[in-house]
Amino acid sequence: MPSLQIVKLSNASFAPAYAPVAVFVGGTSGVGQGMAEGFARYVGGRAHIIIVGRNEHAAADIIASFPRPATAEWTHEFVPCDVSVMANIRAACAEIRAKVRRVNFLVITAGYSSMVNVAITTEGLDMHLAMRYYQRFVFIEELLPLVRAAHELGQDAKVMSVLGAGRGTPSRPLDLANLGNTVKPRTGRFTVALRSMITSSGYTDAMLAHFAAQNPGIAFTHIHPGVVRTPGLHVDFDGLLTPLSWLLNWLVPLFAVSQDECAEHMLHALFTGARGLFIRDRYGNAVSAKEFDAQVELGDSEETSVLDGTPMPGYGASDCGVHAVVAHTEAVTAVRAVAARTDSTP
C-alpha cells in the first residue's frame, strides 16, 4: 500500500503533453468533487474539465476554484443531469459530444444508498440499480466513441467507475434469474435495497469486462473508495432500527477518510494502467487485472471470478454473466429511452 505522500508525489508527476479532456459524473460533491479539484490542480487548470451533476451552484463554486492558466487554452464547465433517468443521460451525453471530440478520462462517481427507499424510477428501473449501475452503462456506452478517439490519437484513454469493487467471490454468483431486481418479489425494504446494492457491484464488473474485451486499447477500472466522509455518508434505517442508524451515523465518520484523501488514491489509480480491466481497492492497488491484446468474444463459462480463462480475485461476474447482464442492460435502457422520448412527444 503506497503512503499518501507517495501517492501525492506520483500524482504531481502527471504532466501530459496535451491538454486532457476529463468528464466527472457526480463531480459536484463527495469523491467526485475531490477528484475533479485534484485533477484540475495537478494539470494546473490546463484541461477541458466537464462536471456532470444536478447542483449547478455547487458546480459553479468548484469550477471557480480551479486554476486558470494564463498561457494555455482551458475550458471548465458544467453539464446538468439527473442521472436517475436514462433519457436525461443520453441528452447530457449528446451535449458533451457537441462540446468535445475526445475524452481522455471518464470518471463516474455518482451513486445512491438508502435502506428505506426502494422506489422504481419513472422509467421502470430499480432506483438503486438506476443510480449505481444503469447510469454508468449508459454514460460509457454514449461517450465511448470519444474515449476511443483519444486512444487513436495516442493519448490517455481511461474509464473509471468508483463504486464497490473487489467484492466478487465464487460463493456469491450473480443471480441471473432476477436481472434488474424486479423479477423476484420486492418484499421487505431492507432486503430489496441490500440485494440491489450488492448486485450493482457485480453488474459493474460484468459491464466493464464487456467493454474492456471489446476495446483492448482502453483502461477500464472498477475501484472501491472505502469509507469516505461525504454528504452521502448517512445510514437511514427506520422503524425499530432507527436507534442503530443514530449510532452508526455518529460512529462511522470517525473511521472514514476525507474526500480529498480518498480522491488522491482514486487519481493515482486513474493515472496508472494503460489498458485492460482493473479491479482496485481503496488505495488504488490492483486486486486483479486482465489485459486484452485484441477484441475478444467471451465464452459461456459460468465460473465466477474468472474472465476469459484468467482467475480474477474480487471480480464478481463470469463470462456467462457478462453476456446476460449486458444483454439485459442494453434491452432495458434502450426501451426506457425510447419510451421516455415517446411520452414527451407533443
XYZ file of C-alpha atoms in Angstrom:
346
model
C 0.000 0.000 0.000
C 1.618 3.294 -1.056
C 1.571 6.066 1.528
C -0.483 9.178 0.915
C 2.742 11.149 0.471
C 3.992 8.778 -2.224
C 0.614 8.893 -3.941
C 0.642 12.691 -3.986
C 4.180 12.769 -5.390
C 3.164 10.319 -8.094
C 0.067 12.329 -8.972
C 2.128 15.508 -9.157
C 4.256 13.891 -11.867
C 1.253 13.623 -14.184
C 2.125 16.040 -16.972
C 0.577 15.116 -20.328
C 1.950 16.806 -23.427
C -1.606 17.591 -24.486
C -4.477 19.360 -22.713
C -6.632 16.464 -21.463
C -10.396 16.261 -21.618
C -11.905 14.896 -18.400
C -15.549 14.235 -17.554
C -16.529 13.801 -13.899
C -20.029 12.400 -13.429
C -21.050 13.187 -9.869
C -18.371 15.830 -9.590
C -20.456 18.330 -7.607
C -19.855 16.658 -4.238
C -18.056 13.882 -2.409
C -15.324 11.816 -4.024
C -16.193 13.163 -7.478
C -15.672 16.721 -6.297
C -12.365 15.777 -4.692
C -11.196 14.087 -7.887
C -12.228 16.993 -10.120
C -10.496 19.500 -7.864
C -7.377 17.351 -7.579
C -7.241 16.746 -11.315
C -7.523 20.472 -12.041
C -4.786 21.195 -9.539
C -2.353 18.619 -10.927
C -2.731 19.832 -14.514
C -2.614 23.473 -13.415
C -6.056 24.007 -14.887
C -4.765 23.191 -18.378
C -7.609 20.924 -19.428
C -11.155 20.760 -20.651
C -12.976 19.644 -17.498
C -16.682 18.850 -17.577
C -18.560 18.306 -14.338
C -21.868 16.452 -14.660
C -24.433 16.594 -11.868
C -27.576 18.183 -10.504
C -26.244 21.044 -8.367
C -25.371 23.945 -10.637
C -24.468 26.263 -7.756
C -22.044 23.750 -6.249
C -20.513 23.173 -9.677
C -20.007 26.911 -10.154
C -18.152 27.179 -6.848
C -15.985 24.157 -7.645
C -15.120 25.392 -11.119
C -14.304 28.853 -9.760
C -11.667 27.233 -7.544
C -9.823 25.627 -10.478
C -6.506 27.138 -11.581
C -6.808 29.184 -14.761
C -3.539 29.211 -16.697
C -2.818 32.472 -18.461
C -0.700 30.945 -21.213
C -2.712 27.875 -22.175
C -6.145 27.066 -23.506
C -8.611 25.727 -20.951
C -12.329 25.169 -20.547
C -14.070 24.288 -17.289
C -17.816 23.792 -17.468
C -20.911 22.133 -16.057
C -23.490 19.897 -17.733
C -26.685 19.388 -15.691
C -28.128 15.889 -15.434
C -30.350 13.871 -13.124
C -28.608 10.524 -13.579
C -31.555 8.504 -12.273
C -33.224 8.974 -15.674
C -31.546 7.279 -18.632
C -33.137 9.644 -21.154
C -31.542 12.559 -19.277
C -28.160 10.868 -19.508
C -28.429 10.429 -23.249
C -29.321 14.110 -23.605
C -26.361 15.138 -21.429
C -24.023 12.929 -23.448
C -25.292 14.476 -26.666
C -24.411 17.878 -25.189
C -20.929 16.637 -24.265
C -20.383 15.211 -27.752
C -21.253 18.626 -29.168
C -18.579 20.224 -26.971
C -15.595 17.873 -27.426
C -14.213 15.423 -29.969
C -12.356 13.219 -27.496
C -12.472 12.225 -23.827
C -9.283 11.128 -22.116
C -10.744 10.452 -18.690
C -14.326 9.453 -17.956
C -14.847 9.183 -14.190
C -18.211 8.142 -12.742
C -18.714 8.549 -9.001
C -22.432 9.376 -8.763
C -24.317 6.840 -6.676
C -27.170 6.160 -4.304
C -27.586 4.451 -0.957
C -30.796 4.023 1.016
C -32.102 1.181 3.128
C -35.670 2.521 3.207
C -36.314 3.972 -0.256
C -36.623 1.131 -2.758
C -38.580 3.050 -5.378
C -38.984 2.193 -9.038
C -37.989 5.082 -11.317
C -40.273 6.742 -13.853
C -38.613 4.528 -16.463
C -39.478 1.362 -14.563
C -35.990 0.671 -13.159
C -34.950 -0.223 -9.633
C -33.745 3.090 -8.157
C -30.606 1.629 -6.607
C -29.597 -0.039 -9.852
C -30.516 3.032 -11.910
C -28.248 5.244 -9.799
C -25.497 2.732 -9.066
C -25.285 0.745 -12.309
C -27.506 1.573 -15.294
C -26.391 5.208 -15.413
C -22.768 4.048 -15.578
C -23.515 1.764 -18.506
C -25.308 4.489 -20.454
C -22.610 7.109 -19.847
C -19.894 4.714 -21.013
C -21.906 3.485 -23.985
C -22.677 7.030 -25.127
C -19.195 8.522 -24.588
C -17.045 5.536 -25.546
C -16.564 6.777 -29.132
C -14.891 9.878 -27.679
C -12.651 7.761 -25.454
C -11.707 5.670 -28.489
C -10.865 8.888 -30.328
C -8.403 9.797 -27.565
C -6.775 6.367 -27.825
C -6.448 6.705 -31.605
C -4.510 9.936 -31.015
C -2.068 8.073 -28.775
C -3.370 9.839 -25.664
C -4.669 8.575 -22.335
C -7.971 6.765 -22.754
C -9.407 5.707 -19.411
C -12.764 4.962 -17.825
C -13.219 4.670 -14.059
C -16.234 3.631 -12.014
C -15.963 4.417 -8.304
C -18.364 2.056 -6.561
C -17.897 -1.291 -4.785
C -15.025 -3.129 -6.434
C -13.371 -6.231 -5.055
C -16.437 -7.863 -3.527
C -16.850 -10.659 -6.045
C -16.460 -14.251 -4.906
C -17.276 -17.673 -6.398
C -19.505 -18.316 -3.386
C -21.822 -15.472 -4.441
C -22.506 -15.667 -8.195
C -24.771 -13.181 -9.926
C -28.459 -14.048 -9.699
C -29.253 -14.210 -13.401
C -32.830 -15.238 -12.636
C -33.505 -11.823 -11.067
C -31.866 -9.419 -13.500
C -32.788 -5.856 -12.631
C -34.026 -6.933 -9.169
C -37.585 -6.711 -10.456
C -38.333 -10.396 -11.096
C -38.407 -11.729 -7.542
C -40.994 -10.278 -5.131
C -39.884 -6.894 -3.781
C -40.958 -7.556 -0.212
C -39.006 -6.215 2.722
C -37.376 -2.858 2.011
C -34.091 -3.741 3.688
C -33.796 -6.991 1.720
C -34.630 -5.345 -1.601
C -32.202 -2.464 -1.026
C -29.357 -4.702 0.127
C -29.903 -7.028 -2.818
C -29.658 -4.125 -5.276
C -26.577 -2.636 -3.636
C -24.701 -5.946 -3.714
C -25.875 -6.713 -7.233
C -24.761 -3.338 -8.591
C -21.135 -4.185 -7.841
C -21.236 -7.473 -9.762
C -23.128 -5.864 -12.634
C -20.451 -3.160 -12.850
C -17.715 -5.810 -13.014
C -19.582 -7.539 -15.834
C -20.184 -4.304 -17.739
C -16.549 -3.193 -17.557
C -15.341 -6.650 -18.554
C -17.549 -6.433 -21.631
C -16.256 -3.014 -22.621
C -12.621 -3.965 -21.915
C -12.878 -7.096 -24.061
C -14.271 -5.031 -26.927
C -11.841 -2.108 -26.536
C -8.362 -3.539 -25.873
C -6.593 -0.171 -26.019
C -8.579 1.444 -23.197
C -8.245 1.081 -19.422
C -11.468 0.290 -17.558
C -11.252 0.463 -13.779
C -13.713 -0.515 -11.085
C -12.451 0.829 -7.759
C -13.634 0.796 -4.162
C -13.384 4.199 -2.430
C -13.595 2.832 1.110
C -15.494 4.716 3.813
C -15.355 8.420 2.986
C -16.697 11.458 4.858
C -19.043 12.885 2.254
C -22.584 14.330 2.307
C -23.761 10.892 1.176
C -22.314 9.075 4.197
C -25.580 8.520 6.006
C -27.401 5.448 7.296
C -31.187 5.748 7.072
C -32.640 2.754 8.870
C -36.121 3.411 10.225
C -38.645 1.726 12.482
C -37.106 -0.434 15.200
C -33.675 0.054 13.627
C -33.742 3.851 13.958
C -31.531 3.863 17.105
C -28.972 1.778 15.197
C -28.871 4.395 12.439
C -28.214 7.099 15.059
C -25.305 5.100 16.439
C -23.802 4.324 13.042
C -24.144 7.912 11.811
C -22.123 9.002 14.837
C -19.604 6.154 14.750
C -18.843 5.552 11.069
C -17.457 9.057 10.278
C -14.839 8.520 12.986
C -13.270 5.802 10.835
C -13.790 7.489 7.469
C -11.214 9.400 5.438
C -11.771 12.821 3.902
C -12.966 13.083 0.322
C -9.715 14.783 -0.615
C -7.577 11.961 0.772
C -9.733 9.389 -0.996
C -9.500 11.416 -4.213
C -5.698 11.237 -4.136
C -5.812 7.437 -4.178
C -8.519 7.422 -6.845
C -6.472 9.762 -9.075
C -3.361 7.649 -8.531
C -5.317 4.666 -9.837
C -6.739 6.718 -12.707
C -3.285 7.742 -13.893
C -1.993 4.134 -13.625
C -2.581 1.260 -16.032
C -2.686 1.774 -19.771
C -5.269 -0.781 -20.903
C -7.455 -3.663 -19.829
C -9.751 -4.306 -16.886
C -8.646 -3.376 -13.372
C -10.350 -4.231 -10.080
C -8.814 -1.944 -7.441
C -9.039 -1.413 -3.699
C -9.413 1.844 -1.770
C -5.696 2.589 -2.093
C -5.615 2.093 -5.852
C -3.892 -1.293 -5.646
C -4.898 -3.747 -8.365
C -6.740 -6.637 -6.732
C -6.842 -8.240 -10.167
C -6.266 -7.190 -13.770
C -6.710 -8.528 -17.284
C -5.242 -7.118 -20.497
C -6.637 -7.872 -23.935
C -4.355 -7.852 -26.976
C -7.292 -7.769 -29.386
C -11.067 -7.756 -29.309
C -12.353 -10.878 -27.577
C -15.758 -12.510 -27.672
C -16.189 -14.006 -24.223
C -17.311 -17.624 -23.988
C -20.033 -19.233 -21.897
C -18.137 -20.195 -18.749
C -20.261 -19.945 -15.604
C -17.243 -19.781 -13.277
C -17.445 -16.634 -11.138
C -14.242 -14.590 -10.640
C -12.795 -15.908 -13.900
C -12.597 -13.712 -17.013
C -11.797 -15.338 -20.361
C -9.932 -18.114 -18.561
C -7.998 -15.804 -16.218
C -8.678 -16.043 -12.442
C -9.722 -12.589 -11.159
C -9.879 -12.277 -7.354
C -12.588 -9.840 -6.296
C -14.239 -9.920 -9.724
C -17.954 -10.594 -9.323
C -19.011 -11.987 -12.695
C -18.495 -14.912 -15.078
C -18.268 -14.918 -18.867
C -21.850 -16.193 -18.998
C -22.848 -13.496 -16.515
C -21.265 -10.791 -18.662
C -23.400 -11.795 -21.645
C -26.593 -11.946 -19.566
C -26.065 -8.654 -17.726
C -25.076 -6.713 -20.849
C -27.981 -8.096 -22.909
C -30.391 -7.229 -20.091
C -28.941 -3.734 -19.695
C -28.989 -2.936 -23.395
C -32.609 -4.039 -23.562
C -33.983 -2.139 -20.572
C -32.046 1.090 -21.079
C -32.882 1.216 -24.793
C -36.578 0.536 -24.176
C -36.730 3.089 -21.380
C -35.014 5.721 -23.535
C -37.435 5.169 -26.433
C -40.444 5.201 -24.098
C -39.296 8.424 -22.455
C -38.910 10.139 -25.818
C -42.324 8.912 -26.947
C -44.007 10.102 -23.741
C -42.508 13.566 -24.138
C -43.529 13.995 -27.768
C -46.115 16.799 -28.152
